Amino acid sequence: MDRIKIVGGGELNGTIPISGAKNAALPLMIASLLTADRVTLKNVPNLADVNLLARILRNHGTDLAVDGKRTSPNLQGETFHLTARDIVDTTAPYEMVSRMRASFWVLGPILARMRQAKVSLPGGCAIGTRPVDLHLTGLKALGAEIEIDGGYVLAKAPKGLHGAHIIFPKVSVGATHNVLLAAALAKGETVIENAAREPEVGDVAALLVKMGVQIEGIGTSTLRIQGRDRLDGAIHTVLPDRIETGTFAMVVAATGGDVVLEDTRIELLQNALDVLAATGTTVTPTASGIRITRRKGEIEPVTVETQPYPGFPTDLQAQLMALMTRAHGTSVIRETIFENRFMHVQELARLGADIQLHGDTATIKGVKHLRGAPVMATDLRASVSLVIAGLMAEGETTVGRVYHLDRGFERLEEKLSRCGANIERLSSG
Ligand code: UD1
């Protein structure tokens, strides 16, 4: 298994290109199941999760052609041409869905198009129980008959889905995607209240509009969708990855230096950048991205709680915590989205961090020095927090189980080493 070796200490200076968003690319690819015509997606990041979903979609009958292969030093996204002319298999098997939770979102579109679908329940996950009750309630409201059998969701809608008024009791990105995608092929109007407002939901809605669906309220918590019986093909560019953007911004805040994050937009992560500014980091918009500068001086502590968009993202919680381990004082971070999303705490402690956990709240006392050590990645975002801590630490850190990182960060070590970081991948051969 690959590991990443980091020798901490240096500043970062240069430019980092930001990839297309993983969390948009996945549901955008899934949206291609709604039409027999070709959906072309540009700026698709080359990530393990994207490649796994490609296999799942092929299994359902999607034809996928890829062009614009990424070649170093030209880090441009790939273009995916997806055509689901016939859905030959309406089952998404356990072996695949259990490896990536977002693949559960094929349920809505396959059910809407084929009037039946069998999709494995996603199963356990390192960052909490993550149920799918909201997905199922939403689809039932659209007319689905749902049974759970043998670990599978068996969904049927013999007469097709119909519009409905759905009020989610809790904000869920995945449930919003699933119901939005299904509603696009449902008969009549669907209203989703308390919908997730994450920019990736807006990106999927924007693709659906290009495919011929009328949607009002994009970017708000109330979506009004007029379903159609047939959707067209479309061409769409995946929006920039705000989590990758925020992660690199925190890396620069952690190491010091001056880095331009290219092909991204401030408004996608305003809240996280405001927090970063409060730590003493300068954030400036540029023509095509964001400049992050921290020259010298202490990292100021902050008090933050994770919230659905537009609040501080849970997907940046671990990275912020890594930064706060070296703050000048005590920070408090409360995780309100996922229980048990503190797996990185034990690993950060191995580098010398002083973190106390009480329920959903972490209290981080900034220390003067972190010292390098071997650590282990536990999930996608936790693993990158260890990279941040390693870059701040004195001496050598190795991060094991790097496959977690490869699920969501494209060429992380290459992007960082171009800016002067001492980081390399040790391949196990
Ligand atoms: C998505 C993101 C993930 C991010 C998360 C929250 C993708 C591929 N993944 O995950 O990176 O961390 O949003 O921003 O986009 N819940 C229920 N019942 C449900 C569904 C969810 O109780 O049926 C709960 C979850 O347990 C969690 C909360 O709702 O506590 C939010 O989860 P959700 O927004 O659904 O996360 P995902 O879509 O899985």
PDB file of C-alpha atoms in Angstrom, residues 14-284:
ATOM      1  CA  GLY A  14       3.478  29.260  -6.353  1.00  0.00           C
ATOM      2  CA  THR A  15       0.259  28.279  -8.065  1.00  0.00           C
ATOM      3  CA  ILE A  16      -2.059  25.332  -7.509  1.00  0.00           C
ATOM      4  CA  PRO A  17      -4.723  24.447 -10.097  1.00  0.00           C
ATOM      5  CA  ILE A  18      -8.016  23.412  -8.496  1.00  0.00           C
ATOM      6  CA  SER A  19      -9.792  20.392  -9.983  1.00  0.00           C
ATOM      7  CA  GLY A  20     -13.462  19.891 -10.718  1.00  0.00           C
ATOM      8  CA  ALA A  21     -15.505  19.019  -7.624  1.00  0.00           C
ATOM      9  CA  LYS A  22     -15.718  15.342  -6.756  1.00  0.00           C
ATOM     10  CA  ASN A  23     -19.036  15.912  -4.976  1.00  0.00           C
ATOM     11  CA  ALA A  24     -20.496  17.463  -8.124  1.00  0.00           C
ATOM     12  CA  ALA A  25     -18.901  15.104 -10.650  1.00  0.00           C
ATOM     13  CA  LEU A  26     -20.462  12.045  -8.980  1.00  0.00           C
ATOM     14  CA  PRO A  27     -24.138  13.153  -9.085  1.00  0.00           C
ATOM     15  CA  LEU A  28     -23.619  14.774 -12.511  1.00  0.00           C
ATOM     16  CA  MET A  29     -22.425  11.416 -13.846  1.00  0.00           C
ATOM     17  CA  ILE A  30     -25.414   9.737 -12.201  1.00  0.00           C
ATOM     18  CA  ALA A  31     -27.745  12.261 -13.871  1.00  0.00           C
ATOM     19  CA  SER A  32     -26.716  10.795 -17.231  1.00  0.00           C
ATOM     20  CA  LEU A  33     -28.840   7.734 -16.342  1.00  0.00           C
ATOM     21  CA  LEU A  34     -31.932   9.898 -16.867  1.00  0.00           C
ATOM     22  CA  THR A  35     -31.563  10.122 -20.646  1.00  0.00           C
ATOM     23  CA  ALA A  36     -30.816   7.897 -23.613  1.00  0.00           C
ATOM     24  CA  ASP A  37     -28.887  10.818 -25.137  1.00  0.00           C
ATOM     25  CA  ARG A  38     -25.283  11.746 -24.568  1.00  0.00           C
ATOM     26  CA  VAL A  39     -24.292  13.808 -21.538  1.00  0.00           C
ATOM     27  CA  THR A  40     -20.856  15.385 -21.818  1.00  0.00           C
ATOM     28  CA  LEU A  41     -19.117  16.489 -18.643  1.00  0.00           C
ATOM     29  CA  LYS A  42     -15.981  18.612 -18.793  1.00  0.00           C
ATOM     30  CA  ASN A  43     -13.474  19.221 -15.997  1.00  0.00           C
ATOM     31  CA  VAL A  44     -14.031  15.800 -14.409  1.00  0.00           C
ATOM     32  CA  PRO A  45     -11.359  15.095 -11.761  1.00  0.00           C
ATOM     33  CA  ASN A  46      -9.332  11.903 -12.046  1.00  0.00           C
ATOM     34  CA  LEU A  47     -10.116  10.288  -8.692  1.00  0.00           C
ATOM     35  CA  ALA A  48     -10.665   6.791  -7.358  1.00  0.00           C
ATOM     36  CA  ASP A  49     -14.326   7.587  -6.504  1.00  0.00           C
ATOM     37  CA  VAL A  50     -14.998   8.870 -10.026  1.00  0.00           C
ATOM     38  CA  ASN A  51     -13.437   5.773 -11.551  1.00  0.00           C
ATOM     39  CA  LEU A  52     -15.453   3.497  -9.283  1.00  0.00           C
ATOM     40  CA  LEU A  53     -18.689   5.252 -10.214  1.00  0.00           C
ATOM     41  CA  ALA A  54     -17.734   4.913 -13.878  1.00  0.00           C
ATOM     42  CA  ARG A  55     -17.565   1.137 -13.353  1.00  0.00           C
ATOM     43  CA  ILE A  56     -20.941   1.149 -11.606  1.00  0.00           C
ATOM     44  CA  LEU A  57     -22.556   3.137 -14.421  1.00  0.00           C
ATOM     45  CA  ARG A  58     -21.051   0.845 -17.049  1.00  0.00           C
ATOM     46  CA  ASN A  59     -22.605  -2.025 -15.149  1.00  0.00           C
ATOM     47  CA  HIS A  60     -26.014  -0.388 -15.599  1.00  0.00           C
ATOM     48  CA  GLY A  61     -25.351  -0.078 -19.335  1.00  0.00           C
ATOM     49  CA  THR A  62     -23.772   3.348 -19.678  1.00  0.00           C
ATOM     50  CA  ASP A  63     -21.302   3.799 -22.473  1.00  0.00           C
ATOM     51  CA  LEU A  64     -18.431   6.028 -21.328  1.00  0.00           C
ATOM     52  CA  ALA A  65     -15.806   7.599 -23.546  1.00  0.00           C
ATOM     53  CA  VAL A  66     -13.103   9.734 -21.978  1.00  0.00           C
ATOM     54  CA  ASP A  67     -10.966  12.340 -23.652  1.00  0.00           C
ATOM     55  CA  GLY A  68      -8.533  14.998 -22.528  1.00  0.00           C
ATOM     56  CA  LYS A  69      -6.476  12.646 -20.356  1.00  0.00           C
ATOM     57  CA  ARG A  70      -4.601  14.544 -17.715  1.00  0.00           C
ATOM     58  CA  THR A  71      -0.951  14.738 -18.410  1.00  0.00           C
ATOM     59  CA  SER A  72       1.618  16.374 -16.229  1.00  0.00           C
ATOM     60  CA  PRO A  73       2.275  19.335 -16.228  1.00  0.00           C
ATOM     61  CA  ASN A  74      -1.057  20.103 -17.821  1.00  0.00           C
ATOM     62  CA  LEU A  75      -3.452  19.434 -14.961  1.00  0.00           C
ATOM     63  CA  GLN A  76      -6.690  19.880 -16.835  1.00  0.00           C
ATOM     64  CA  GLY A  77      -9.797  17.861 -16.161  1.00  0.00           C
ATOM     65  CA  GLU A  78     -10.962  15.013 -18.334  1.00  0.00           C
ATOM     66  CA  THR A  79     -14.053  15.119 -20.512  1.00  0.00           C
ATOM     67  CA  PHE A  80     -16.550  12.298 -20.013  1.00  0.00           C
ATOM     68  CA  HIS A  81     -19.114  11.412 -22.667  1.00  0.00           C
ATOM     69  CA  LEU A  82     -21.796   9.301 -20.980  1.00  0.00           C
ATOM     70  CA  THR A  83     -24.580   7.615 -22.929  1.00  0.00           C
ATOM     71  CA  ALA A  84     -27.105   5.417 -21.134  1.00  0.00           C
ATOM     72  CA  ARG A  85     -29.023   4.417 -24.276  1.00  0.00           C
ATOM     73  CA  ASP A  86     -30.477   1.355 -22.537  1.00  0.00           C
ATOM     74  CA  ILE A  87     -30.311   0.574 -18.864  1.00  0.00           C
ATOM     75  CA  VAL A  88     -29.518  -3.118 -19.078  1.00  0.00           C
ATOM     76  CA  ASP A  89     -29.264  -3.771 -15.355  1.00  0.00           C
ATOM     77  CA  THR A  90     -31.341  -1.988 -12.698  1.00  0.00           C
ATOM     78  CA  THR A  91     -29.374  -3.510  -9.803  1.00  0.00           C
ATOM     79  CA  ALA A  92     -26.518  -1.747  -8.020  1.00  0.00           C
ATOM     80  CA  PRO A  93     -24.741  -4.524  -6.119  1.00  0.00           C
ATOM     81  CA  TYR A  94     -23.414  -4.476  -2.561  1.00  0.00           C
ATOM     82  CA  GLU A  95     -19.779  -4.989  -3.638  1.00  0.00           C
ATOM     83  CA  MET A  96     -19.887  -1.620  -5.368  1.00  0.00           C
ATOM     84  CA  VAL A  97     -22.290   0.516  -3.316  1.00  0.00           C
ATOM     85  CA  SER A  98     -20.552  -0.459  -0.071  1.00  0.00           C
ATOM     86  CA  ARG A  99     -17.329   1.020  -1.413  1.00  0.00           C
ATOM     87  CA  MET A 100     -18.780   4.418  -2.144  1.00  0.00           C
ATOM     88  CA  ARG A 101     -21.847   5.825  -0.511  1.00  0.00           C
ATOM     89  CA  ALA A 102     -22.731   8.272  -3.288  1.00  0.00           C
ATOM     90  CA  SER A 103     -23.410   5.345  -5.635  1.00  0.00           C
ATOM     91  CA  PHE A 104     -26.655   4.862  -3.667  1.00  0.00           C
ATOM     92  CA  TRP A 105     -27.873   7.956  -5.531  1.00  0.00           C
ATOM     93  CA  VAL A 106     -28.424   5.867  -8.692  1.00  0.00           C
ATOM     94  CA  LEU A 107     -31.627   4.708  -6.981  1.00  0.00           C
ATOM     95  CA  GLY A 108     -33.720   7.785  -7.857  1.00  0.00           C
ATOM     96  CA  PRO A 109     -32.794   8.058 -11.546  1.00  0.00           C
ATOM     97  CA  ILE A 110     -32.976   4.322 -12.319  1.00  0.00           C
ATOM     98  CA  LEU A 111     -36.340   4.057 -10.576  1.00  0.00           C
ATOM     99  CA  ALA A 112     -37.632   7.125 -12.404  1.00  0.00           C
ATOM    100  CA  ARG A 113     -36.544   5.868 -15.814  1.00  0.00           C
ATOM    101  CA  MET A 114     -37.078   2.093 -15.493  1.00  0.00           C
ATOM    102  CA  ARG A 115     -39.916   2.096 -12.915  1.00  0.00           C
ATOM    103  CA  GLN A 116     -37.900  -0.271 -10.784  1.00  0.00           C
ATOM    104  CA  ALA A 117     -34.501  -0.393  -9.125  1.00  0.00           C
ATOM    105  CA  LYS A 118     -32.624  -2.607  -6.707  1.00  0.00           C
ATOM    106  CA  VAL A 119     -29.821  -0.853  -4.914  1.00  0.00           C
ATOM    107  CA  SER A 120     -27.765  -2.134  -2.015  1.00  0.00           C
ATOM    108  CA  LEU A 121     -27.928  -0.214   1.239  1.00  0.00           C
ATOM    109  CA  PRO A 122     -24.577   1.558   1.576  1.00  0.00           C
ATOM    110  CA  GLY A 123     -23.689  -0.019   4.898  1.00  0.00           C
ATOM    111  CA  GLY A 124     -21.448   1.250   7.658  1.00  0.00           C
ATOM    112  CA  CYS A 125     -19.106   4.140   7.336  1.00  0.00           C
ATOM    113  CA  ALA A 126     -16.164   5.336   9.359  1.00  0.00           C
ATOM    114  CA  ILE A 127     -17.710   8.728  10.070  1.00  0.00           C
ATOM    115  CA  GLY A 128     -21.020   7.736  11.610  1.00  0.00           C
ATOM    116  CA  THR A 129     -24.158   5.735  10.917  1.00  0.00           C
ATOM    117  CA  ARG A 130     -25.248   7.759   7.868  1.00  0.00           C
ATOM    118  CA  PRO A 131     -28.773   6.413   7.340  1.00  0.00           C
ATOM    119  CA  VAL A 132     -30.798   6.732   4.107  1.00  0.00           C
ATOM    120  CA  ASP A 133     -34.264   7.235   5.617  1.00  0.00           C
ATOM    121  CA  LEU A 134     -34.642  10.693   4.055  1.00  0.00           C
ATOM    122  CA  HIS A 135     -33.841   9.341   0.580  1.00  0.00           C
ATOM    123  CA  LEU A 136     -36.491   6.654   0.956  1.00  0.00           C
ATOM    124  CA  THR A 137     -39.181   8.952   2.406  1.00  0.00           C
ATOM    125  CA  GLY A 138     -38.611  11.356  -0.458  1.00  0.00           C
ATOM    126  CA  LEU A 139     -38.885   8.659  -3.125  1.00  0.00           C
ATOM    127  CA  LYS A 140     -41.993   7.185  -1.455  1.00  0.00           C
ATOM    128  CA  ALA A 141     -43.613  10.609  -1.638  1.00  0.00           C
ATOM    129  CA  LEU A 142     -42.969  10.507  -5.403  1.00  0.00           C
ATOM    130  CA  GLY A 143     -44.956   7.276  -5.557  1.00  0.00           C
ATOM    131  CA  ALA A 144     -42.297   4.582  -5.088  1.00  0.00           C
ATOM    132  CA  GLU A 145     -43.178   1.353  -3.335  1.00  0.00           C
ATOM    133  CA  ILE A 146     -40.160   0.426  -1.277  1.00  0.00           C
ATOM    134  CA  GLU A 147     -39.149  -2.765   0.475  1.00  0.00           C
ATOM    135  CA  ILE A 148     -35.885  -3.652   2.164  1.00  0.00           C
ATOM    136  CA  ASP A 149     -34.776  -7.222   1.589  1.00  0.00           C
ATOM    137  CA  GLY A 150     -31.430  -8.915   2.033  1.00  0.00           C
ATOM    138  CA  GLY A 151     -29.616  -5.607   2.496  1.00  0.00           C
ATOM    139  CA  TYR A 152     -31.135  -4.188  -0.680  1.00  0.00           C
ATOM    140  CA  VAL A 153     -33.657  -1.449  -1.334  1.00  0.00           C
ATOM    141  CA  LEU A 154     -36.221  -2.793  -3.789  1.00  0.00           C
ATOM    142  CA  ALA A 155     -38.110   0.106  -5.308  1.00  0.00           C
ATOM    143  CA  LYS A 156     -41.005  -0.070  -7.758  1.00  0.00           C
ATOM    144  CA  ALA A 157     -43.243   2.470  -9.424  1.00  0.00           C
ATOM    145  CA  PRO A 158     -45.271   0.485 -11.963  1.00  0.00           C
ATOM    146  CA  LYS A 159     -47.125   3.573 -13.193  1.00  0.00           C
ATOM    147  CA  GLY A 160     -44.095   5.858 -13.003  1.00  0.00           C
ATOM    148  CA  LEU A 161     -43.271   8.509 -10.420  1.00  0.00           C
ATOM    149  CA  HIS A 162     -45.422  11.586  -9.820  1.00  0.00           C
ATOM    150  CA  GLY A 163     -44.673  15.013  -8.397  1.00  0.00           C
ATOM    151  CA  ALA A 164     -45.039  15.657  -4.660  1.00  0.00           C
ATOM    152  CA  HIS A 165     -44.442  18.239  -1.966  1.00  0.00           C
ATOM    153  CA  ILE A 166     -41.562  17.070   0.213  1.00  0.00           C
ATOM    154  CA  ILE A 167     -40.365  18.816   3.353  1.00  0.00           C
ATOM    155  CA  PHE A 168     -37.106  17.318   4.577  1.00  0.00           C
ATOM    156  CA  PRO A 169     -36.893  17.368   8.386  1.00  0.00           C
ATOM    157  CA  LYS A 170     -33.106  17.635   8.130  1.00  0.00           C
ATOM    158  CA  VAL A 171     -30.753  18.944   5.435  1.00  0.00           C
ATOM    159  CA  SER A 172     -29.235  16.076   3.453  1.00  0.00           C
ATOM    160  CA  VAL A 173     -27.090  16.550   0.374  1.00  0.00           C
ATOM    161  CA  GLY A 174     -27.581  12.963  -0.788  1.00  0.00           C
ATOM    162  CA  ALA A 175     -31.349  12.856  -0.229  1.00  0.00           C
ATOM    163  CA  THR A 176     -31.707  16.157  -2.099  1.00  0.00           C
ATOM    164  CA  HIS A 177     -29.729  14.745  -5.053  1.00  0.00           C
ATOM    165  CA  ASN A 178     -31.685  11.480  -5.096  1.00  0.00           C
ATOM    166  CA  VAL A 179     -35.104  13.156  -5.020  1.00  0.00           C
ATOM    167  CA  LEU A 180     -34.117  15.971  -7.396  1.00  0.00           C
ATOM    168  CA  LEU A 181     -32.840  13.464  -9.967  1.00  0.00           C
ATOM    169  CA  ALA A 182     -35.972  11.310  -9.650  1.00  0.00           C
ATOM    170  CA  ALA A 183     -38.297  14.331  -9.802  1.00  0.00           C
ATOM    171  CA  ALA A 184     -36.796  15.314 -13.163  1.00  0.00           C
ATOM    172  CA  LEU A 185     -38.590  12.323 -14.749  1.00  0.00           C
ATOM    173  CA  ALA A 186     -41.658  12.359 -12.474  1.00  0.00           C
ATOM    174  CA  LYS A 187     -45.063  13.449 -13.788  1.00  0.00           C
ATOM    175  CA  GLY A 188     -45.941  16.984 -12.693  1.00  0.00           C
ATOM    176  CA  GLU A 189     -44.440  19.339 -10.155  1.00  0.00           C
ATOM    177  CA  THR A 190     -42.239  18.405  -7.209  1.00  0.00           C
ATOM    178  CA  VAL A 191     -41.415  20.878  -4.469  1.00  0.00           C
ATOM    179  CA  ILE A 192     -38.499  20.083  -2.144  1.00  0.00           C
ATOM    180  CA  GLU A 193     -38.383  22.193   0.998  1.00  0.00           C
ATOM    181  CA  ASN A 194     -35.345  22.319   3.266  1.00  0.00           C
ATOM    182  CA  ALA A 195     -33.272  21.136   0.305  1.00  0.00           C
ATOM    183  CA  ALA A 196     -29.492  21.173   0.649  1.00  0.00           C
ATOM    184  CA  ARG A 197     -28.074  24.428  -0.767  1.00  0.00           C
ATOM    185  CA  GLU A 198     -24.586  23.071  -1.413  1.00  0.00           C
ATOM    186  CA  PRO A 199     -23.181  24.437  -4.693  1.00  0.00           C
ATOM    187  CA  GLU A 200     -22.925  20.849  -5.971  1.00  0.00           C
ATOM    188  CA  VAL A 201     -26.730  20.516  -5.743  1.00  0.00           C
ATOM    189  CA  GLY A 202     -26.972  23.720  -7.775  1.00  0.00           C
ATOM    190  CA  ASP A 203     -24.564  22.254 -10.330  1.00  0.00           C
ATOM    191  CA  VAL A 204     -26.744  19.160 -10.762  1.00  0.00           C
ATOM    192  CA  ALA A 205     -29.840  21.347 -11.082  1.00  0.00           C
ATOM    193  CA  ALA A 206     -28.031  23.413 -13.724  1.00  0.00           C
ATOM    194  CA  LEU A 207     -27.325  20.256 -15.745  1.00  0.00           C
ATOM    195  CA  LEU A 208     -30.956  19.132 -15.415  1.00  0.00           C
ATOM    196  CA  VAL A 209     -32.094  22.513 -16.750  1.00  0.00           C
ATOM    197  CA  LYS A 210     -29.851  21.974 -19.793  1.00  0.00           C
ATOM    198  CA  MET A 211     -31.462  18.544 -20.165  1.00  0.00           C
ATOM    199  CA  GLY A 212     -34.854  20.225 -20.434  1.00  0.00           C
ATOM    200  CA  VAL A 213     -36.166  20.242 -16.853  1.00  0.00           C
ATOM    201  CA  GLN A 214     -37.665  23.451 -15.522  1.00  0.00           C
ATOM    202  CA  ILE A 215     -36.352  24.178 -12.024  1.00  0.00           C
ATOM    203  CA  GLU A 216     -36.989  27.221  -9.863  1.00  0.00           C
ATOM    204  CA  GLY A 217     -35.150  28.140  -6.691  1.00  0.00           C
ATOM    205  CA  ILE A 218     -31.701  26.815  -7.624  1.00  0.00           C
ATOM    206  CA  GLY A 219     -29.287  27.768  -4.831  1.00  0.00           C
ATOM    207  CA  THR A 220     -32.128  28.181  -2.304  1.00  0.00           C
ATOM    208  CA  SER A 221     -33.639  25.718   0.146  1.00  0.00           C
ATOM    209  CA  THR A 222     -36.860  25.388  -1.881  1.00  0.00           C
ATOM    210  CA  LEU A 223     -36.585  23.684  -5.250  1.00  0.00           C
ATOM    211  CA  ARG A 224     -39.585  23.582  -7.587  1.00  0.00           C
ATOM    212  CA  ILE A 225     -39.141  21.004 -10.335  1.00  0.00           C
ATOM    213  CA  GLN A 226     -41.400  20.401 -13.344  1.00  0.00           C
ATOM    214  CA  GLY A 227     -40.808  16.786 -14.369  1.00  0.00           C
ATOM    215  CA  ARG A 228     -40.681  15.692 -18.030  1.00  0.00           C
ATOM    216  CA  ASP A 229     -41.237  12.269 -19.598  1.00  0.00           C
ATOM    217  CA  ARG A 230     -38.055  12.468 -21.616  1.00  0.00           C
ATOM    218  CA  LEU A 231     -34.820  14.370 -21.111  1.00  0.00           C
ATOM    219  CA  ASP A 232     -32.256  15.534 -23.657  1.00  0.00           C
ATOM    220  CA  GLY A 233     -28.508  15.189 -23.682  1.00  0.00           C
ATOM    221  CA  ALA A 234     -26.392  18.164 -22.587  1.00  0.00           C
ATOM    222  CA  ILE A 235     -22.880  19.509 -22.170  1.00  0.00           C
ATOM    223  CA  HIS A 236     -21.803  20.739 -18.766  1.00  0.00           C
ATOM    224  CA  THR A 237     -18.609  21.779 -16.979  1.00  0.00           C
ATOM    225  CA  VAL A 238     -18.124  20.498 -13.416  1.00  0.00           C
ATOM    226  CA  LEU A 239     -17.774  23.378 -10.959  1.00  0.00           C
ATOM    227  CA  PRO A 240     -14.498  23.872  -9.013  1.00  0.00           C
ATOM    228  CA  ASP A 241     -13.895  21.771  -5.915  1.00  0.00           C
ATOM    229  CA  ARG A 242     -14.517  24.053  -2.925  1.00  0.00           C
ATOM    230  CA  ILE A 243     -13.223  21.432  -0.486  1.00  0.00           C
ATOM    231  CA  GLU A 244      -9.963  21.033  -2.380  1.00  0.00           C
ATOM    232  CA  THR A 245      -9.766  24.857  -2.531  1.00  0.00           C
ATOM    233  CA  GLY A 246     -10.316  25.177   1.213  1.00  0.00           C
ATOM    234  CA  THR A 247      -7.848  22.407   1.932  1.00  0.00           C
ATOM    235  CA  PHE A 248      -5.022  24.064   0.009  1.00  0.00           C
ATOM    236  CA  ALA A 249      -5.930  27.426   1.551  1.00  0.00           C
ATOM    237  CA  MET A 250      -5.474  25.806   4.960  1.00  0.00           C
ATOM    238  CA  VAL A 251      -2.211  24.231   3.877  1.00  0.00           C
ATOM    239  CA  VAL A 252      -0.835  27.693   3.047  1.00  0.00           C
ATOM    240  CA  ALA A 253      -2.197  29.106   6.313  1.00  0.00           C
ATOM    241  CA  ALA A 254      -0.380  26.260   8.066  1.00  0.00           C
ATOM    242  CA  THR A 255       2.995  26.496   6.329  1.00  0.00           C
ATOM    243  CA  GLY A 256       3.046  30.213   5.525  1.00  0.00           C
ATOM    244  CA  GLY A 257       3.818  31.501   2.054  1.00  0.00           C
ATOM    245  CA  ASP A 258       2.004  32.924  -0.937  1.00  0.00           C
ATOM    246  CA  VAL A 259      -0.014  30.683  -3.241  1.00  0.00           C
ATOM    247  CA  VAL A 260      -2.588  31.375  -5.938  1.00  0.00           C
ATOM    248  CA  LEU A 261      -5.342  28.777  -6.144  1.00  0.00           C
ATOM    249  CA  GLU A 262      -6.399  28.842  -9.780  1.00  0.00           C
ATOM    250  CA  ASP A 263      -9.723  28.040 -11.478  1.00  0.00           C
ATOM    251  CA  THR A 264     -11.802  28.398  -8.339  1.00  0.00           C
ATOM    252  CA  ARG A 265     -14.143  30.966  -6.816  1.00  0.00           C
ATOM    253  CA  ILE A 266     -14.311  32.686  -3.430  1.00  0.00           C
ATOM    254  CA  GLU A 267     -18.104  32.588  -3.185  1.00  0.00           C
ATOM    255  CA  LEU A 268     -18.085  28.770  -3.154  1.00  0.00           C
ATOM    256  CA  LEU A 269     -16.479  28.803   0.299  1.00  0.00           C
ATOM    257  CA  GLN A 270     -16.932  32.281   1.704  1.00  0.00           C
ATOM    258  CA  ASN A 271     -17.550  31.060   5.242  1.00  0.00           C
ATOM    259  CA  ALA A 272     -14.411  28.906   5.401  1.00  0.00           C
ATOM    260  CA  LEU A 273     -12.317  31.733   3.956  1.00  0.00           C
ATOM    261  CA  ASP A 274     -13.738  34.142   6.550  1.00  0.00           C
ATOM    262  CA  VAL A 275     -12.615  31.697   9.238  1.00  0.00           C
ATOM    263  CA  LEU A 276      -9.203  31.518   7.638  1.00  0.00           C
ATOM    264  CA  ALA A 277      -8.978  35.313   7.570  1.00  0.00           C
ATOM    265  CA  ALA A 278      -9.749  35.279  11.311  1.00  0.00           C
ATOM    266  CA  THR A 279      -6.712  33.045  11.830  1.00  0.00           C
ATOM    267  CA  GLY A 280      -4.495  35.768  10.381  1.00  0.00           C
ATOM    268  CA  THR A 281      -4.315  34.596   6.770  1.00  0.00           C
ATOM    269  CA  THR A 282      -4.854  37.018   3.901  1.00  0.00           C
ATOM    270  CA  VAL A 283      -7.395  35.974   1.289  1.00  0.00           C
ATOM    271  CA  THR A 284      -7.563  37.987  -1.946  1.00  0.00           C
TER     272      THR A 284
END
